Structure formats: structure tokens, C-alpha cells
PDB file of C-alpha atoms in Angstrom:
ATOM      1  CA  MET E   1       8.824  -7.190   0.715  1.00 91.00           C
ATOM      2  CA  ILE E   2      11.530  -4.589   0.105  1.00 93.00           C
ATOM      3  CA  VAL E   3       9.921  -1.659  -1.317  1.00 94.00           C
ATOM      4  CA  ARG E   4      12.706  -1.220  -4.534  1.00 94.00           C
ATOM      5  CA  ASP E   5      14.059   1.669  -6.320  1.00 95.00           C
ATOM      6  CA  PHE E   6      12.454   3.823  -3.506  1.00 95.00           C
ATOM      7  CA  ASN E   7      14.937   6.886  -2.528  1.00 96.00           C
ATOM      8  CA  TYR E   8      14.185   6.757   0.417  1.00 96.00           C
ATOM      9  CA  ASN E   9      15.629  10.606   1.820  1.00 96.00           C
ATOM     10  CA  GLU E  10      14.059  11.915  -1.077  1.00 96.00           C
ATOM     11  CA  ALA E  11      10.363  10.928   0.273  1.00 96.00           C
ATOM     12  CA  LYS E  12      10.969  11.662   3.593  1.00 96.00           C
ATOM     13  CA  ALA E  13      11.668  15.058   2.320  1.00 96.00           C
ATOM     14  CA  ALA E  14       8.080  14.918   0.842  1.00 94.00           C
ATOM     15  CA  ALA E  15       6.640  13.063   3.671  1.00 92.00           C
ATOM     16  CA  LEU E  16       8.326  15.812   6.102  1.00 92.00           C
ATOM     17  CA  GLU E  17       6.137  18.259   3.922  1.00 90.00           C
ATOM     18  CA  LEU E  18       2.708  16.446   3.936  1.00 86.00           C
ATOM     19  CA  ALA E  19       3.111  15.799   7.705  1.00 84.00           C
ATOM     20  CA  ASN E  20       3.825  19.696   7.949  1.00 85.00           C
ATOM     21  CA  ASP E  21       0.682  20.182   6.061  1.00 82.00           C
ATOM     22  CA  MET E  22      -1.465  17.722   8.309  1.00 78.00           C
ATOM     23  CA  VAL E  23      -0.894  18.814  11.729  1.00 77.00           C
ATOM     24  CA  LYS E  24      -0.876  22.885  10.316  1.00 78.00           C
ATOM     25  CA  ASN E  25      -4.798  22.160   8.903  1.00 68.00           C
ATOM     26  CA  GLY E  26      -6.105  20.027  11.899  1.00 64.00           C
ATOM     27  CA  LEU E  27      -4.942  16.103  12.024  1.00 62.00           C
ATOM     28  CA  TYR E  28      -6.459  15.095  15.029  1.00 61.00           C
ATOM     29  CA  SER E  29      -3.763  13.409  17.959  1.00 63.00           C
ATOM     30  CA  ARG E  30      -5.478  10.806  19.538  1.00 60.00           C
ATOM     31  CA  PHE E  31      -2.675  10.527  21.563  1.00 63.00           C
ATOM     32  CA  SER E  32      -2.334  14.082  23.048  1.00 69.00           C
ATOM     33  CA  LEU E  33       1.130  14.670  21.916  1.00 70.00           C
ATOM     34  CA  ASN E  34       2.947  18.134  20.994  1.00 75.00           C
ATOM     35  CA  SER E  35       2.512  19.749  17.869  1.00 73.00           C
ATOM     36  CA  LYS E  36       6.757  18.272  17.382  1.00 80.00           C
ATOM     37  CA  GLN E  37       5.399  14.711  17.916  1.00 76.00           C
ATOM     38  CA  ARG E  38       2.800  14.921  16.285  1.00 79.00           C
ATOM     39  CA  ILE E  39       4.410  15.957  12.752  1.00 82.00           C
ATOM     40  CA  GLU E  40       7.036  12.995  13.806  1.00 80.00           C
ATOM     41  CA  LYS E  41       4.450  10.333  13.512  1.00 82.00           C
ATOM     42  CA  ALA E  42       2.495  11.721  11.048  1.00 83.00           C
ATOM     43  CA  LEU E  43       5.974  11.707   9.268  1.00 89.00           C
ATOM     44  CA  TRP E  44       6.553   7.912   9.398  1.00 92.00           C
ATOM     45  CA  GLY E  45       2.337   7.295   8.459  1.00 90.00           C
ATOM     46  CA  CYS E  46       3.262   9.578   5.185  1.00 90.00           C
ATOM     47  CA  LEU E  47       6.526   8.204   4.420  1.00 95.00           C
ATOM     48  CA  GLY E  48       5.092   4.029   4.521  1.00 96.00           C
ATOM     49  CA  GLU E  49       2.048   5.540   2.106  1.00 94.00           C
ATOM     50  CA  LEU E  50       4.797   7.281   0.218  1.00 96.00           C
ATOM     51  CA  ALA E  51       6.646   3.840  -0.216  1.00 97.00           C
ATOM     52  CA  PHE E  52       3.399   1.451  -1.173  1.00 97.00           C
ATOM     53  CA  ALA E  53       2.326   4.451  -3.650  1.00 96.00           C
ATOM     54  CA  HIS E  54       5.637   3.544  -5.549  1.00 97.00           C
ATOM     55  CA  TRP E  55       5.179   0.211  -5.353  1.00 97.00           C
ATOM     56  CA  LEU E  56       2.131   0.283  -7.030  1.00 96.00           C
ATOM     57  CA  ASP E  57       3.212   2.553  -9.145  1.00 96.00           C
ATOM     58  CA  GLN E  58       5.982   0.178 -10.272  1.00 95.00           C
ATOM     59  CA  ARG E  59       2.844  -2.239 -10.895  1.00 95.00           C
ATOM     60  CA  GLY E  60       0.893   0.152 -12.944  1.00 94.00           C
ATOM     61  CA  VAL E  61      -2.195  -0.272 -10.641  1.00 95.00           C
ATOM     62  CA  ILE E  62      -4.397   2.598 -10.702  1.00 95.00           C
ATOM     63  CA  TYR E  63      -5.542   3.785  -7.373  1.00 95.00           C
ATOM     64  CA  GLN E  64      -6.803   6.999  -5.691  1.00 89.00           C
ATOM     65  CA  LYS E  65      -4.712   8.607  -2.329  1.00 86.00           C
ATOM     66  CA  ASP E  66      -7.278  10.829   0.314  1.00 73.00           C
ATOM     67  CA  GLU E  67      -6.286  13.873   0.216  1.00 66.00           C
ATOM     68  CA  ARG E  68      -8.886  16.107   1.170  1.00 58.00           C
ATOM     69  CA  SER E  69      -7.836  18.650   3.781  1.00 52.00           C
ATOM     70  CA  PHE E  70      -8.057  18.534   6.792  1.00 48.00           C
ATOM     71  CA  LEU E  71      -9.390  21.793   7.311  1.00 45.00           C
ATOM     72  CA  GLU E  72     -12.662  19.835   6.692  1.00 48.00           C
ATOM     73  CA  ARG E  73     -11.958  17.086   8.832  1.00 43.00           C
ATOM     74  CA  ASN E  74      -9.616  16.060  11.220  1.00 44.00           C
ATOM     75  CA  THR E  75      -8.728  12.108  10.098  1.00 50.00           C
ATOM     76  CA  ASP E  76      -7.922  10.001   6.874  1.00 55.00           C
ATOM     77  CA  ASP E  77     -10.967   8.360   6.061  1.00 55.00           C
ATOM     78  CA  TYR E  78      -8.922   6.032   3.881  1.00 56.00           C
ATOM     79  CA  ASP E  79      -5.231   5.882   2.443  1.00 83.00           C
ATOM     80  CA  PHE E  80      -6.024   4.188  -0.568  1.00 91.00           C
ATOM     81  CA  LEU E  81      -8.914   2.911  -2.602  1.00 91.00           C
ATOM     82  CA  ILE E  82      -8.323   0.700  -5.136  1.00 95.00           C
ATOM     83  CA  SER E  83     -11.418  -0.607  -7.711  1.00 95.00           C
ATOM     84  CA  GLY E  84     -14.103   0.735  -5.261  1.00 93.00           C
ATOM     85  CA  LYS E  85     -11.813  -0.816  -1.721  1.00 94.00           C
ATOM     86  CA  VAL E  86     -10.589   0.452   0.838  1.00 93.00           C
ATOM     87  CA  ILE E  87      -7.453   0.285   1.746  1.00 95.00           C
ATOM     88  CA  ASP E  88      -5.890   1.561   4.772  1.00 94.00           C
ATOM     89  CA  ILE E  89      -1.367   1.410   4.889  1.00 95.00           C
ATOM     90  CA  LYS E  90       0.056   0.966   8.440  1.00 95.00           C
ATOM     91  CA  VAL E  91       4.069   0.349   9.611  1.00 95.00           C
ATOM     92  CA  ALA E  92       6.006   0.730  12.686  1.00 91.00           C
ATOM     93  CA  LEU E  93       9.235   1.483  13.391  1.00 91.00           C
ATOM     94  CA  LYS E  94      11.133  -0.829  13.084  1.00 91.00           C
ATOM     95  CA  SER E  95      14.051  -1.377  16.718  1.00 87.00           C
ATOM     96  CA  THR E  96      16.033  -4.147  15.329  1.00 88.00           C
ATOM     97  CA  THR E  97      18.143  -5.726  13.475  1.00 91.00           C
ATOM     98  CA  ASN E  98      16.619  -8.845  13.039  1.00 91.00           C
ATOM     99  CA  PRO E  99      14.080  -9.590   9.849  1.00 92.00           C
ATOM    100  CA  PRO E 100       9.825  -9.458  10.991  1.00 93.00           C
ATOM    101  CA  ASN E 101       8.401 -12.442  11.912  1.00 94.00           C
ATOM    102  CA  ASP E 102       5.227 -13.763  12.266  1.00 96.00           C
ATOM    103  CA  ARG E 103       6.009 -13.024  16.214  1.00 92.00           C
ATOM    104  CA  TRP E 104       5.811  -9.275  15.709  1.00 92.00           C
ATOM    105  CA  THR E 105       1.864  -8.467  16.698  1.00 92.00           C
ATOM    106  CA  TYR E 106       0.518  -4.932  15.461  1.00 93.00           C
ATOM    107  CA  GLY E 107      -2.080  -3.452  17.734  1.00 93.00           C
ATOM    108  CA  TYR E 108      -4.493  -1.681  15.063  1.00 94.00           C
ATOM    109  CA  PRO E 109      -6.088   1.470  17.240  1.00 90.00           C
ATOM    110  CA  GLN E 110     -10.018   0.210  17.909  1.00 91.00           C
ATOM    111  CA  GLU E 111     -11.030   4.136  16.963  1.00 86.00           C
ATOM    112  CA  GLN E 112      -9.764   3.710  13.463  1.00 87.00           C
ATOM    113  CA  LYS E 113     -13.711   1.398  12.608  1.00 91.00           C
ATOM    114  CA  PRO E 114     -10.571  -1.160  11.405  1.00 94.00           C
ATOM    115  CA  ASN E 115     -14.497  -2.951   9.844  1.00 93.00           C
ATOM    116  CA  GLN E 116     -14.580   0.117   7.792  1.00 92.00           C
ATOM    117  CA  LYS E 117     -11.824  -1.306   5.638  1.00 94.00           C
ATOM    118  CA  ASP E 118     -11.472  -3.648   3.070  1.00 96.00           C
ATOM    119  CA  TYR E 119      -7.869  -4.483   3.729  1.00 97.00           C
ATOM    120  CA  VAL E 120      -4.992  -3.502   5.985  1.00 97.00           C
ATOM    121  CA  VAL E 121      -1.646  -2.851   4.371  1.00 97.00           C
ATOM    122  CA  ILE E 122       1.192  -3.817   6.876  1.00 97.00           C
ATOM    123  CA  GLY E 123       4.946  -2.780   7.094  1.00 97.00           C
ATOM    124  CA  TRP E 124       8.054  -1.151   8.340  1.00 96.00           C
ATOM    125  CA  ILE E 125      10.395   1.312   8.673  1.00 97.00           C
ATOM    126  CA  ASP E 126      14.232   0.593   8.763  1.00 96.00           C
ATOM    127  CA  GLN E 127      15.556   4.067   9.381  1.00 94.00           C
ATOM    128  CA  LYS E 128      18.767   2.915  10.110  1.00 94.00           C
ATOM    129  CA  LEU E 129      18.787   0.684   6.706  1.00 95.00           C
ATOM    130  CA  GLN E 130      17.137   3.093   4.478  1.00 95.00           C
ATOM    131  CA  GLU E 131      14.196   1.232   3.608  1.00 95.00           C
ATOM    132  CA  ILE E 132      10.908   0.355   3.664  1.00 97.00           C
ATOM    133  CA  GLY E 133       9.120  -2.926   3.414  1.00 97.00           C
ATOM    134  CA  PHE E 134       5.662  -4.712   3.530  1.00 97.00           C
ATOM    135  CA  TYR E 135       5.104  -7.953   5.583  1.00 97.00           C
ATOM    136  CA  GLY E 136       1.800  -8.799   4.657  1.00 98.00           C
ATOM    137  CA  TRP E 137      -2.198  -7.191   4.458  1.00 98.00           C
ATOM    138  CA  ILE E 138      -5.392  -8.529   6.082  1.00 98.00           C
ATOM    139  CA  SER E 139      -8.992  -7.233   5.932  1.00 97.00           C
ATOM    140  CA  GLY E 140      -9.925  -5.122   8.379  1.00 97.00           C
ATOM    141  CA  ALA E 141     -13.084  -7.527   9.490  1.00 97.00           C
ATOM    142  CA  GLN E 142     -10.405  -9.935  10.043  1.00 97.00           C
ATOM    143  CA  ILE E 143      -8.424  -7.265  12.056  1.00 97.00           C
ATOM    144  CA  ALA E 144     -11.997  -6.030  13.961  1.00 97.00           C
ATOM    145  CA  LYS E 145     -12.507 -10.004  15.239  1.00 97.00           C
ATOM    146  CA  ARG E 146      -9.223 -10.202  17.105  1.00 96.00           C
ATOM    147  CA  PRO E 147      -9.093  -8.895  21.085  1.00 94.00           C
ATOM    148  CA  VAL E 148      -9.132  -5.257  21.906  1.00 95.00           C
ATOM    149  CA  VAL E 149      -5.733  -4.957  24.298  1.00 95.00           C
ATOM    150  CA  LYS E 150      -4.036  -2.037  26.218  1.00 94.00           C
ATOM    151  CA  LYS E 151      -0.702  -3.787  26.592  1.00 92.00           C
ATOM    152  CA  ASN E 152       1.272  -5.031  23.637  1.00 90.00           C
ATOM    153  CA  THR E 153       1.293  -8.890  24.370  1.00 88.00           C
ATOM    154  CA  PHE E 154       5.197  -9.679  22.539  1.00 85.00           C
ATOM    155  CA  LYS E 155       6.998  -6.663  23.806  1.00 85.00           C
ATOM    156  CA  GLY E 156       4.565  -5.782  26.726  1.00 87.00           C
ATOM    157  CA  TYR E 157       4.886  -2.234  26.293  1.00 89.00           C
ATOM    158  CA  ASP E 158       1.254  -0.239  27.082  1.00 89.00           C
ATOM    159  CA  TYR E 159      -0.685   1.080  24.236  1.00 89.00           C
ATOM    160  CA  LEU E 160      -1.245   4.253  23.987  1.00 82.00           C
ATOM    161  CA  THR E 161      -4.817   3.692  22.832  1.00 86.00           C
ATOM    162  CA  PRO E 162      -6.911   0.511  22.929  1.00 92.00           C
ATOM    163  CA  ASN E 163      -5.928  -1.381  20.069  1.00 93.00           C
ATOM    164  CA  HIS E 164      -7.194  -5.150  18.085  1.00 96.00           C
ATOM    165  CA  GLU E 165      -3.193  -6.913  18.413  1.00 95.00           C
ATOM    166  CA  PHE E 166      -2.671  -9.645  16.067  1.00 95.00           C
ATOM    167  CA  ARG E 167       0.161 -11.614  15.768  1.00 94.00           C
ATOM    168  CA  TRP E 168       2.355 -10.843  11.799  1.00 95.00           C
ATOM    169  CA  GLY E 169       2.208 -14.320  11.229  1.00 96.00           C
ATOM    170  CA  LEU E 170      -1.901 -13.520  10.419  1.00 96.00           C
ATOM    171  CA  LEU E 171      -0.774 -11.390   7.852  1.00 98.00           C
ATOM    172  CA  ASN E 172      -1.364 -12.487   4.339  1.00 98.00           C
ATOM    173  CA  LYS E 173       2.180 -12.363   2.652  1.00 97.00           C
ATOM    174  CA  ASP E 174       1.191 -12.665  -0.983  1.00 97.00           C
ATOM    175  CA  PHE E 175       1.203  -9.299  -2.997  1.00 96.00           C
ATOM    176  CA  GLU E 176       0.105 -10.710  -6.442  1.00 94.00           C
ATOM    177  CA  ALA E 177      -3.199 -12.152  -4.869  1.00 96.00           C
ATOM    178  CA  PHE E 178      -3.197  -8.638  -2.796  1.00 96.00           C
ATOM    179  CA  LEU E 179      -3.281  -7.164  -6.439  1.00 95.00           C
ATOM    180  CA  GLU E 180      -5.476 -10.319  -8.164  1.00 94.00           C
ATOM    181  CA  LEU E 181      -8.310  -8.385  -5.375  1.00 93.00           C
ATOM    182  CA  PHE E 182      -8.504  -5.228  -7.781  1.00 90.00           C
ATOM    183  CA  CYS E 183      -8.944  -6.673 -11.527  1.00 79.00           C
TER     184      CYS E 183
END
């Protein structure tokens, strides 16, 4: 599902502001990245969250965002809270002209404790087309049952931290059913 009627450039500028503030206020980097790299990594996550918020707003879904200052803590506890459920948004930069498919894999960081998330929404950012999409969703409990690996099984690159890995084919692609979970 591609997010429609979303101003990519405006949202990217807003995401960059958010990312700068997050890093300035102590956002934790599990990858030991320098400040510029931490800002860039946070930028993409913020952009994905802004796109998801836009999609929720289009559907009239009431939600809360975790916007507490990183001066008090060093990481997000959640991205969205809907009807008491914790939703984590994860996006990956799309590096191919091919559309996302069920064979792609996603590595959810083990240290982010997926069993503490009710649901995780997985998506992509296509910088060339300036579009953001969400492929599907999965429960945190399902992710926690997936094997922990240090190497991506689809592309073969090393993960920087141990990850619960799963194929995108495990994701539920029915976003109407996702919204019904919160009614």
C-alpha cells in the first residue's frame, strides 16, 4: 500500500528537524554511528512515522505518538498507541526498482524486544520515486518467535546487531483488518 496524497519533500524536511532534535537530545545509537549518520538513520524512521500518521489521519483513526523528550530516555518506547495497543513502525530504504515482494526479509533488532510491541508495521521508502509504502503488519509476539541471526538471509549482508529475521511474506497485508483491531 503506497501512502497517497503525502507531500514527501515537506515531510522529509519535518523528519529532518525531528531527527536533529532526537540526536541532539540523546537518542541512543545501537550502531555506534557518528552524529551525521545517526541523524540520517533517524530521518528515515521519522519519515516513515510521518507517512503512517498521515495514513491514519486520512482514515480518522485516533492515536497517540511517543513524543517524550530523549533527555529523559534514550530510545522510543513506541511509535504509536492506538486503543491501548503499541504499534512500532519500521521502514527500510528501497534500493531496487523492483516492487517489494514476499521474499524480502526484515531484521527486527533483538534488543528492541519485539514481544513488548503489540504490532509492527513494515514499509519502505523509495527515495527516487519519493514514495513511502507499507507492505504489511505482524504481531510482536510472532516476531519474537523468529530466529535471531547476524546475517541477512535474502541479500547476505551482515546485520550490525542480532535481529529476529522474517520474510515479508509472513506479513498480513490486509490493512483494513489491521484497523479493525482497534475498533
